[in-house]
């Protein structure tokens, strides 16, 4: 048992014995560190572990408290209730993400840890007008008309948009989903089964790891170049070594690395997989947010055998709140359509129709140009601020699109420790270990730069830099 | 190999050999029956089997055609693509249901086979007004505010409604979902794992069988009295005999039987399961559509240990198109909330808010009274029409709520054969074998009586009666 696990067990038994009472504040990280003669990082890891188990909770700017018993989750539940949702034995990633988002929305924490773009970037006024008009116009809706694949007008608009972006698709292949999240879940279910192994990038977007884990599959992480993308030779070696049921990648503006795979590498990847008859799920949600001169190609561009399952959504480019995504599942279209029907029956029609009307009648291109320009600029500002305020040895990515920066902390400062300290000060970050099923990248963080640069954000980056320095000093 | 399987294999090889070409009409059921000297039912079963495999397709009032090769699903796909979505080896139920619904919405087939209520029953004008006003009012939405558990105003209204119906619930237990379909899937995932066995009623609602099958679990069907509900002693025997991970039931106005379990039986069921620490998923989507004097109790009413996961929705009582359901997962609340986040991230906020405003400000009770009265009356009309037009020996259920009638065909006429013949004449029915993982109930059909009685419906019931007589005669 590691030091922090021992400490966590000790605190947990104090709570069980009534030494620490429901709702009571537990000793601060600094006090416990001095009292037990342990490093700050070790104490923080113990607290984060207890929090992930639902035993204690942190309150911004107040410290850690014993979680009231009634609020603790499923305590002595039967064994089967403990389905393995936990990414590593250490941290429950989905609880961590939900907690981060709640700190932002409820307590006003600085949203550097958010996966979502600043919603003030989106053309709400026009979208809302369309939604309002459509609601008023429709005096009757039948769910029968909304069954998979989805609203016909929206499907036409998605096909048209793909064509404008250089990809001719068969509208009959498009299935509308509740965001790309549902699309990815359904596509994975269509191509692989419990026990199968899925090849992913390293680091990889945590929602893809969750999908793999939730379906009882196993992720194998393939070497991925931070600026070029997944290493096709390394993937070939993995395929030679073990049975791979499917591959999942983000070829454009990968979350968290921000790279764009070259056309040659995309083609090589698709050809390698086609040669082994392995389907590939392409998560292309950031495709409209490129900083370069032209829209990137997708893996689908090079697919001749129906093995690419392309997933995308309007959640990054137009609105996340409407929950509209889609997929082009190639030869698995009939299966994915059926799975959609079984998972949620249908996608609510009103948001689909509002987006369809916006795409048909409004300035989507002008809106996107504005957003791309702003994000490209803020990528540079955020990178410069991190390099200025963080200690020497910090390294940052160079995103080619999207709105997140990947930061390597100096001196292997622990990202979960930084996460916990930052949250105490009302600042959120995305800890790097969320992006690996093996808990790699524990000295990396992801920062969201979609919000217009202002004094609060600059102050938060500055404060983060000081916390990194403190944690580095405490370790040494 | 059975006769119809041999015939199906023969036709399939004719298609493979090019004897029958893409898009070509294949010989009619009657022709094939005469030519091969086989019964009408055998030929129909062969055609239905080929259709479920995607090899041929039926077109209303035209007959069966070879499905163009390009439209056939995943032909020589890798083995893993053939995930076991098929309920029995004979019929792909979800494809059958989707096909039925499309025949209704696209070809105007008579919707006796629909699982949905006539949408003209719903208060669209008011709902649409609220949706329109909310869309206009909201100049910005953040998905961050829509994360699970769901819209706070809607959650308050759901809690209030439960209270009015006699059940005090903790609003903190309510999780909003994309219809009850998502709620059932998430609850099942929270309490059981692949390989587990789930006890269900017999017959049971097919969407629950799909959820079990899709998650790699196994259904065991428990003797169920057509008017009293699941046999608690039989369930106790099943539990004594094998490990049961969870139980799934519809205690009120069960689909397809229409019974309402007595309070005593509900209590006995909950106590039996609690004694073995077995969670029970309660599908209570029809709870507002009772024909009696008062709202029925639910299993949740008798739950003292957090083992009842209650699932419901507005899809039967207010609108199916908005796709809003919810669940009260008891001690599994934290797990279900997390699974909701992983499955679809959030439920679209606009439909949630429109329903919340309707519940708060409008005449939900008056609307429901009207709907209950109409359905109770139409239950009697439909039952009388079936008994009048179907051959002697036909038996019908006595629904206590909801809007479906369960019909036992005389002389063991095959329901799939009737389904296929009826569809040729533009009439849909719900074949009984969909309601069993073992293919039981193959001489039952489910009829939807939510639409106002009219000459078209009466004509359809009459025509169905004649088809049943023909099929019975052809068998003998």
Coordinates of N, CA and C in Angstrom, one line a residue, chain A residues 264-452:
Chain A
X264 N -1.3 12.2 -45.6 CA -0.6 10.9 -45.9 C -0.8 10.0 -44.7
X265 N -0.7 10.5 -43.5 CA -0.8 9.7 -42.3 C -2.3 9.2 -42.2
X266 N -3.2 10.0 -42.5 CA -4.6 9.6 -42.4 C -4.8 8.4 -43.4
X267 N -4.3 8.6 -44.6 CA -4.5 7.5 -45.6 C -3.8 6.2 -45.2
X268 N -2.6 6.4 -44.7 CA -1.8 5.2 -44.2 C -2.5 4.5 -43.1
X269 N -3.1 5.2 -42.2 CA -3.9 4.6 -41.1 C -5.1 3.9 -41.6
X270 N -5.9 4.5 -42.5 CA -7.0 3.8 -43.1 C -6.6 2.6 -43.8
X271 N -5.5 2.7 -44.6 CA -5.1 1.5 -45.4 C -4.6 0.3 -44.5
X272 N -3.9 0.7 -43.5 CA -3.4 -0.3 -42.5 C -4.6 -1.1 -41.9
X273 N -5.6 -0.3 -41.5 CA -6.7 -0.9 -40.8 C -7.6 -1.7 -41.8
X274 N -7.7 -1.2 -43.0 CA -8.5 -1.9 -44.0 C -7.9 -3.2 -44.4
X275 N -6.5 -3.2 -44.4 CA -5.8 -4.4 -44.7 C -6.1 -5.6 -43.7
X276 N -6.4 -5.2 -42.5 CA -6.7 -6.1 -41.5 C -8.2 -6.2 -41.2
X277 N -9.0 -5.5 -42.0 CA -10.5 -5.6 -41.8 C -10.9 -5.1 -40.4
X278 N -10.2 -4.1 -39.9 CA -10.5 -3.5 -38.6 C -11.2 -2.2 -38.7
X279 N -12.4 -2.1 -38.2 CA -13.1 -0.8 -38.3 C -12.5 0.3 -37.4
X280 N -12.6 1.5 -37.8 CA -12.1 2.6 -37.0 C -13.1 3.7 -36.7
X281 N -13.3 4.1 -35.5 CA -14.2 5.1 -35.1 C -13.5 6.4 -35.1
X282 N -13.9 7.3 -35.9 CA -13.3 8.6 -36.1 C -14.1 9.7 -35.3
X283 N -13.5 10.2 -34.3 CA -14.2 11.3 -33.5 C -13.7 12.6 -34.1
X284 N -14.6 13.3 -34.9 CA -14.2 14.5 -35.6 C -15.0 15.7 -35.2
X285 N -15.2 15.8 -33.9 CA -16.1 16.9 -33.4 C -15.5 18.3 -33.6
X286 N -14.2 18.4 -33.7 CA -13.6 19.8 -33.8 C -13.4 20.2 -35.3
X287 N -13.9 19.4 -36.2 CA -13.5 19.6 -37.6 C -13.7 21.0 -38.1
X288 N -14.7 21.7 -37.6 CA -15.0 23.0 -38.2 C -14.1 24.1 -37.5
X289 N -13.4 23.7 -36.5 CA -12.6 24.8 -35.8 C -11.1 24.7 -36.1
X290 N -10.8 24.7 -37.4 CA -9.4 24.7 -37.8 C -8.9 26.1 -37.9
X291 N -7.5 26.2 -37.7 CA -6.9 27.5 -37.7 C -6.2 27.7 -39.1
X292 N -6.1 26.6 -39.8 CA -5.4 26.7 -41.1 C -6.3 27.4 -42.2
X293 N -5.8 27.2 -43.4 CA -6.5 27.9 -44.5 C -7.8 27.1 -45.0
X294 N -7.8 25.8 -44.8 CA -8.9 25.0 -45.3 C -9.3 23.9 -44.4
X295 N -10.5 23.5 -44.6 CA -11.1 22.4 -43.8 C -10.3 21.1 -44.0
X296 N -10.0 20.5 -42.8 CA -9.1 19.3 -42.9 C -9.9 18.1 -43.5
X297 N -9.2 17.2 -44.1 CA -9.8 15.9 -44.6 C -10.1 15.1 -43.3
X298 N -10.9 14.0 -43.5 CA -11.2 13.1 -42.4 C -10.7 11.7 -42.9
X299 N -10.7 10.8 -41.9 CA -10.4 9.4 -42.3 C -11.4 8.9 -43.3
X300 N -12.6 9.4 -43.2 CA -13.7 9.0 -44.1 C -13.4 9.3 -45.5
X301 N -12.6 10.3 -45.7 CA -12.2 10.7 -47.1 C -11.5 9.6 -47.8
X302 N -10.8 8.7 -47.0 CA -9.9 7.7 -47.6 C -10.5 6.3 -47.5
X303 N -11.8 6.3 -47.0 CA -12.4 5.0 -46.8 C -13.1 4.4 -48.0
X304 N -12.6 3.3 -48.4 CA -13.3 2.7 -49.6 C -14.1 1.4 -49.3
X305 N -14.0 1.0 -48.0 CA -14.6 -0.3 -47.7 C -15.6 -0.2 -46.6
X306 N -16.1 1.0 -46.2 CA -17.1 1.2 -45.2 C -16.7 0.8 -43.8
X307 N -15.4 0.9 -43.6 CA -14.8 0.5 -42.3 C -14.6 1.7 -41.4
X308 N -14.8 3.0 -41.9 CA -14.7 4.2 -41.0 C -16.0 4.6 -40.5
X309 N -16.2 4.6 -39.2 CA -17.4 5.1 -38.6 C -17.1 6.5 -38.1
X310 N -17.6 7.5 -38.8 CA -17.3 8.9 -38.6 C -18.3 9.5 -37.6
X311 N -17.8 10.1 -36.5 CA -18.7 10.7 -35.5 C -18.4 12.2 -35.4
X312 N -19.5 13.0 -35.4 CA -19.3 14.5 -35.3 C -20.5 15.1 -34.6
X313 N -20.5 16.4 -34.4 CA -21.6 17.0 -33.7 C -21.6 18.5 -33.9
X314 N -22.7 19.2 -33.5 CA -22.7 20.6 -33.5 C -22.3 21.2 -32.2
X315 N -21.9 20.4 -31.3 CA -21.6 20.8 -29.9 C -20.4 21.7 -29.8
X316 N -19.5 21.6 -30.7 CA -18.3 22.5 -30.6 C -18.5 23.8 -31.4
X317 N -19.2 23.6 -32.5 CA -19.2 24.7 -33.5 C -20.5 25.6 -33.4
X318 N -21.6 25.1 -32.8 CA -22.8 25.8 -32.9 C -23.6 25.9 -31.6
X319 N -23.8 24.8 -30.9 CA -24.4 24.7 -29.6 C -24.2 23.4 -29.0
X320 N -23.8 23.3 -27.8 CA -23.6 22.1 -27.0 C -25.0 21.7 -26.4
X321 N -25.8 22.8 -26.1 CA -27.0 22.6 -25.2 C -28.1 21.9 -26.0
X322 N -28.1 22.0 -27.3 CA -29.1 21.3 -28.1 C -28.9 19.8 -28.2
X323 N -27.7 19.3 -27.9 CA -27.4 17.9 -27.9 C -27.7 17.2 -29.2
X324 N -27.1 17.8 -30.3 CA -27.3 17.1 -31.6 C -25.9 16.7 -32.2
X325 N -25.7 15.5 -32.4 CA -24.6 14.9 -33.0 C -25.0 14.0 -34.2
X326 N -24.1 13.4 -34.9 CA -24.4 12.4 -35.9 C -23.3 11.5 -36.2
X327 N -23.6 10.4 -36.9 CA -22.5 9.6 -37.3 C -22.8 9.0 -38.7
X328 N -21.7 8.6 -39.4 CA -21.7 8.0 -40.7 C -21.1 6.6 -40.5
X329 N -21.8 5.6 -40.2 CA -21.2 4.3 -39.7 C -20.8 3.4 -40.8
X330 N -20.7 3.8 -42.1 CA -20.2 2.9 -43.1 C -21.1 1.6 -43.2
X331 N -20.4 0.5 -43.3 CA -21.1 -0.8 -43.4 C -21.9 -1.2 -42.2
X332 N -21.7 -0.4 -41.1 CA -22.4 -0.7 -39.8 C -23.7 0.1 -39.7
X333 N -24.1 0.8 -40.7 CA -25.2 1.8 -40.6 C -26.4 1.1 -40.1
X334 N -26.8 0.0 -40.6 CA -28.1 -0.6 -40.1 C -28.0 -1.0 -38.7
X335 N -26.8 -1.5 -38.2 CA -26.6 -1.9 -36.8 C -26.7 -0.6 -35.9
X336 N -26.0 0.5 -36.3 CA -26.0 1.6 -35.5 C -27.4 2.3 -35.4
X337 N -28.1 2.2 -36.5 CA -29.5 2.8 -36.5 C -30.4 2.0 -35.5
X338 N -30.2 0.7 -35.5 CA -31.0 -0.1 -34.5 C -30.6 0.2 -33.1
X339 N -29.3 0.3 -32.9 CA -28.8 0.6 -31.5 C -29.3 2.0 -31.0
X340 N -29.3 2.9 -31.9 CA -29.9 4.2 -31.6 C -31.3 4.1 -31.1
X341 N -32.1 3.3 -31.8 CA -33.5 3.1 -31.5 C -33.6 2.4 -30.1
X342 N -32.7 1.5 -29.8 CA -32.7 0.8 -28.5 C -32.2 1.7 -27.4
X343 N -31.3 2.6 -27.7 CA -30.7 3.4 -26.6 C -31.5 4.5 -26.2
X344 N -32.1 5.3 -27.1 CA -32.9 6.5 -26.7 C -34.1 6.6 -27.6
X345 N -34.4 5.7 -28.5 CA -35.6 5.7 -29.3 C -35.5 6.7 -30.4
X346 N -35.4 8.0 -30.0 CA -35.3 9.1 -31.0 C -34.6 10.3 -30.4
X347 N -34.2 11.2 -31.2 CA -33.6 12.4 -30.8 C -34.7 13.5 -30.9
X348 N -34.8 14.3 -29.8 CA -35.8 15.3 -29.8 C -35.8 16.1 -31.1
X349 N -37.0 16.3 -31.7 CA -37.0 16.9 -33.1 C -36.8 18.4 -33.1
X350 N -37.3 19.1 -32.1 CA -37.2 20.6 -32.1 C -35.8 21.1 -32.3
X351 N -34.9 20.6 -31.4 CA -33.5 21.1 -31.6 C -32.9 20.7 -33.0
X352 N -33.3 19.6 -33.5 CA -32.8 19.2 -34.8 C -33.3 20.1 -35.9
X353 N -34.6 20.5 -35.8 CA -35.1 21.3 -36.9 C -34.6 22.7 -36.8
X354 N -34.4 23.2 -35.5 CA -33.8 24.6 -35.4 C -32.4 24.7 -36.0
X355 N -31.6 23.7 -35.8 CA -30.3 23.6 -36.4 C -30.4 23.5 -37.9
X356 N -31.3 22.7 -38.4 CA -31.4 22.6 -39.8 C -31.8 23.9 -40.5
X357 N -32.7 24.6 -39.8 CA -33.1 25.9 -40.4 C -31.9 26.9 -40.4
X358 N -31.2 26.9 -39.3 CA -30.1 27.8 -39.2 C -29.1 27.5 -40.3
X359 N -28.8 26.2 -40.5 CA -27.8 25.8 -41.5 C -28.2 26.2 -42.9
X360 N -29.6 26.1 -43.1 CA -30.1 26.4 -44.4 C -30.1 27.9 -44.7
X361 N -30.5 28.7 -43.7 CA -30.8 30.1 -44.0 C -29.8 31.1 -43.5
X362 N -28.8 30.7 -42.6 CA -28.1 31.7 -41.9 C -26.6 31.6 -42.2
X363 N -25.9 32.5 -41.5 CA -24.4 32.7 -41.8 C -23.5 31.7 -41.0
X364 N -23.7 30.4 -41.2 CA -22.9 29.5 -40.5 C -21.4 29.7 -40.8
X365 N -21.1 30.0 -42.0 CA -19.7 30.2 -42.4 C -19.1 31.4 -41.8
X366 N -19.9 32.5 -41.8 CA -19.4 33.7 -41.2 C -19.2 33.5 -39.7
X367 N -20.1 32.9 -39.0 CA -20.0 32.6 -37.6 C -18.7 31.7 -37.3
X368 N -18.5 30.7 -38.1 CA -17.3 29.9 -37.9 C -16.0 30.6 -38.2
X369 N -16.0 31.5 -39.2 CA -14.8 32.2 -39.4 C -14.4 33.1 -38.2
X370 N -15.4 33.7 -37.6 CA -15.2 34.5 -36.4 C -14.6 33.7 -35.3
X371 N -15.2 32.5 -35.1 CA -14.9 31.7 -34.0 C -13.4 31.1 -34.2
X372 N -13.1 30.7 -35.4 CA -11.8 30.2 -35.7 C -10.7 31.2 -35.4
X373 N -11.0 32.4 -35.9 CA -10.0 33.5 -35.7 C -9.8 33.8 -34.2
X374 N -10.9 33.9 -33.5 CA -10.7 34.1 -32.0 C -10.0 33.0 -31.3
X375 N -10.3 31.8 -31.6 CA -9.6 30.6 -31.0 C -8.1 30.6 -31.3
X376 N -7.8 30.8 -32.6 CA -6.4 30.8 -33.0 C -5.6 31.8 -32.2
X377 N -6.2 33.0 -32.1 CA -5.5 34.1 -31.4 C -5.4 33.7 -29.9
X378 N -6.4 33.2 -29.3 CA -6.4 32.9 -27.9 C -5.5 31.7 -27.6
X379 N -5.3 30.8 -28.5 CA -4.3 29.8 -28.3 C -2.9 30.3 -28.1
X380 N -2.6 31.4 -28.9 CA -1.3 32.0 -28.7 C -1.2 32.7 -27.4
X381 N -2.3 33.4 -27.0 CA -2.2 34.2 -25.8 C -2.1 33.2 -24.6
X382 N -2.9 32.2 -24.6 CA -2.8 31.2 -23.5 C -1.5 30.6 -23.4
X383 N -0.9 30.1 -24.5 CA 0.4 29.5 -24.5 C 1.5 30.5 -23.9
X384 N 1.4 31.7 -24.4 CA 2.4 32.7 -23.9 C 2.2 32.9 -22.4
X385 N 1.0 33.0 -21.9 CA 0.7 33.3 -20.5 C 1.3 32.1 -19.7
X386 N 1.0 30.9 -20.1 CA 1.5 29.7 -19.4 C 3.0 29.7 -19.3
X387 N 3.7 30.0 -20.4 CA 5.1 30.0 -20.5 C 5.7 31.1 -19.6
X388 N 4.9 32.2 -19.5 CA 5.4 33.3 -18.7 C 5.2 33.1 -17.2
X389 N 4.1 32.5 -16.8 CA 3.7 32.5 -15.4 C 4.1 31.1 -14.7
X390 N 4.3 30.1 -15.5 CA 4.6 28.8 -14.9 C 6.2 28.7 -14.8
X391 N 6.6 27.8 -13.9 CA 8.1 27.7 -13.7 C 8.8 27.2 -15.0
X392 N 10.1 27.5 -15.0 CA 10.9 27.0 -16.1 C 10.7 25.5 -16.2
X393 N 10.8 25.0 -17.5 CA 10.7 23.6 -17.7 C 9.3 23.2 -18.1
X394 N 8.3 24.1 -18.0 CA 7.0 23.9 -18.5 C 7.0 23.9 -20.0
X395 N 6.2 22.9 -20.6 CA 6.1 22.9 -22.0 C 4.7 22.9 -22.5
X396 N 4.4 23.5 -23.6 CA 3.0 23.6 -24.1 C 2.8 23.0 -25.5
X397 N 1.6 22.6 -25.8 CA 1.3 22.2 -27.2 C 1.1 23.3 -28.1
X398 N 1.0 23.0 -29.4 CA 0.7 24.1 -30.4 C -0.5 23.6 -31.2
X399 N -1.7 23.9 -30.6 CA -2.9 23.4 -31.2 C -3.1 24.0 -32.6
X400 N -3.6 23.1 -33.5 CA -3.9 23.5 -34.9 C -5.4 23.7 -35.1
X401 N -6.1 23.6 -34.0 CA -7.6 23.8 -34.1 C -8.2 23.5 -32.7
X402 N -9.5 23.7 -32.6 CA -10.1 23.5 -31.3 C -9.9 24.6 -30.3
X403 N -9.9 24.3 -29.0 CA -9.8 25.3 -28.0 C -9.1 24.8 -26.7
X404 N -8.3 23.8 -26.8 CA -7.6 23.4 -25.5 C -6.1 23.3 -25.7
X405 N -5.4 23.6 -24.6 CA -3.9 23.6 -24.6 C -3.5 22.5 -23.7
X406 N -2.4 21.8 -24.1 CA -1.9 20.6 -23.3 C -0.6 21.1 -22.7
X407 N -0.5 21.0 -21.4 CA 0.7 21.6 -20.7 C 1.4 20.5 -19.9
X408 N 2.7 20.4 -20.1 CA 3.5 19.5 -19.4 C 4.1 20.3 -18.2
X409 N 3.8 19.8 -17.0 CA 4.3 20.5 -15.8 C 5.8 20.2 -15.5
X410 N 6.5 21.1 -15.0 CA 7.9 20.9 -14.8 C 8.2 20.0 -13.5
X411 N 9.3 19.3 -13.4 CA 9.6 18.6 -12.2 C 8.6 17.5 -11.9
X412 N 7.9 17.1 -12.9 CA 6.9 16.0 -12.7 C 5.9 16.4 -11.5
X413 N 5.5 17.6 -11.4 CA 4.5 18.0 -10.4 C 3.2 17.2 -10.7
X414 N 2.6 16.7 -9.7 CA 1.4 15.8 -9.8 C 0.2 16.6 -10.2
X415 N -0.4 16.2 -11.3 CA -1.6 17.0 -11.8 C -2.8 16.9 -10.9
X416 N -3.0 15.8 -10.3 CA -4.2 15.7 -9.4 C -3.9 16.6 -8.1
X417 N -2.7 16.7 -7.7 CA -2.4 17.6 -6.6 C -2.7 19.0 -7.0
X418 N -2.2 19.4 -8.2 CA -2.5 20.7 -8.7 C -4.0 21.0 -8.8
X419 N -4.7 20.0 -9.4 CA -6.1 20.1 -9.5 C -6.8 20.4 -8.2
X420 N -6.4 19.7 -7.1 CA -7.0 19.8 -5.8 C -6.7 21.2 -5.2
X421 N -5.5 21.6 -5.3 CA -5.1 22.9 -4.8 C -5.8 24.0 -5.5
X422 N -5.8 23.9 -6.9 CA -6.4 25.0 -7.7 C -7.9 25.1 -7.4
X423 N -8.6 23.9 -7.2 CA -10.0 24.0 -6.9 C -10.3 24.7 -5.6
X424 N -9.4 24.5 -4.6 CA -9.5 25.2 -3.3 C -9.5 26.8 -3.6
X425 N -8.9 27.2 -4.6 CA -8.8 28.6 -4.9 C -9.8 29.0 -6.0
X426 N -10.7 28.2 -6.3 CA -11.7 28.5 -7.3 C -11.3 28.5 -8.7
X427 N -10.3 27.6 -9.0 CA -9.8 27.5 -10.4 C -9.9 26.0 -10.8
X428 N -10.4 25.7 -12.0 CA -10.4 24.4 -12.5 C -9.4 24.1 -13.6
X429 N -8.8 22.9 -13.6 CA -7.9 22.5 -14.7 C -8.3 21.0 -15.0
X430 N -7.9 20.6 -16.2 CA -8.1 19.2 -16.5 C -6.9 18.3 -16.3
X431 N -6.9 17.5 -15.2 CA -5.7 16.7 -14.9 C -5.4 15.7 -16.0
X432 N -4.1 15.6 -16.4 CA -3.7 14.7 -17.5 C -4.0 13.3 -17.4
X433 N -4.0 12.8 -16.1 CA -4.2 11.3 -16.0 C -5.6 10.9 -16.4
X434 N -6.5 11.8 -16.6 CA -7.8 11.5 -17.1 C -7.7 10.9 -18.5
X435 N -6.6 11.2 -19.2 CA -6.5 10.9 -20.6 C -5.8 9.6 -20.9
X436 N -5.7 8.8 -19.9 CA -5.0 7.5 -20.1 C -5.7 6.5 -19.1
X437 N -5.9 5.3 -19.7 CA -6.4 4.2 -18.8 C -5.3 3.6 -17.9
X438 N -4.1 4.0 -18.2 CA -3.0 3.5 -17.4 C -2.5 4.5 -16.3
X439 N -3.2 5.7 -16.3 CA -2.8 6.7 -15.4 C -1.6 7.4 -15.8
X440 N -1.2 7.3 -17.1 CA 0.0 8.1 -17.6 C -0.4 9.6 -17.6
X441 N 0.5 10.4 -18.0 CA 0.3 11.9 -18.1 C -0.1 12.5 -16.8
X442 N 0.4 11.9 -15.7 CA 0.0 12.5 -14.4 C 0.8 13.8 -14.1
X443 N 1.6 14.3 -15.0 CA 2.2 15.6 -14.8 C 1.9 16.5 -16.0
X444 N 0.7 16.3 -16.5 CA 0.2 17.2 -17.6 C -1.2 17.7 -17.1
X445 N -1.5 18.9 -17.7 CA -2.9 19.4 -17.5 C -3.4 19.9 -18.8
X446 N -4.7 20.0 -18.9 CA -5.4 20.5 -20.1 C -6.0 21.8 -19.7
X447 N -5.8 22.9 -20.5 CA -6.4 24.2 -20.2 C -7.3 24.6 -21.4
X448 N -8.5 25.1 -21.1 CA -9.5 25.6 -22.1 C -9.3 27.1 -22.3
X449 N -9.1 27.4 -23.6 CA -8.9 28.9 -23.8 C -10.0 29.5 -24.7
X450 N -11.2 28.9 -24.6 CA -12.3 29.4 -25.5 C -12.9 30.7 -25.0
X451 N -12.7 31.1 -23.7 CA -13.2 32.3 -23.2 C -12.4 33.5 -23.5
X452 N -13.0 34.6 -23.8 CA -12.3 35.8 -24.2 C -11.3 36.1 -23.0

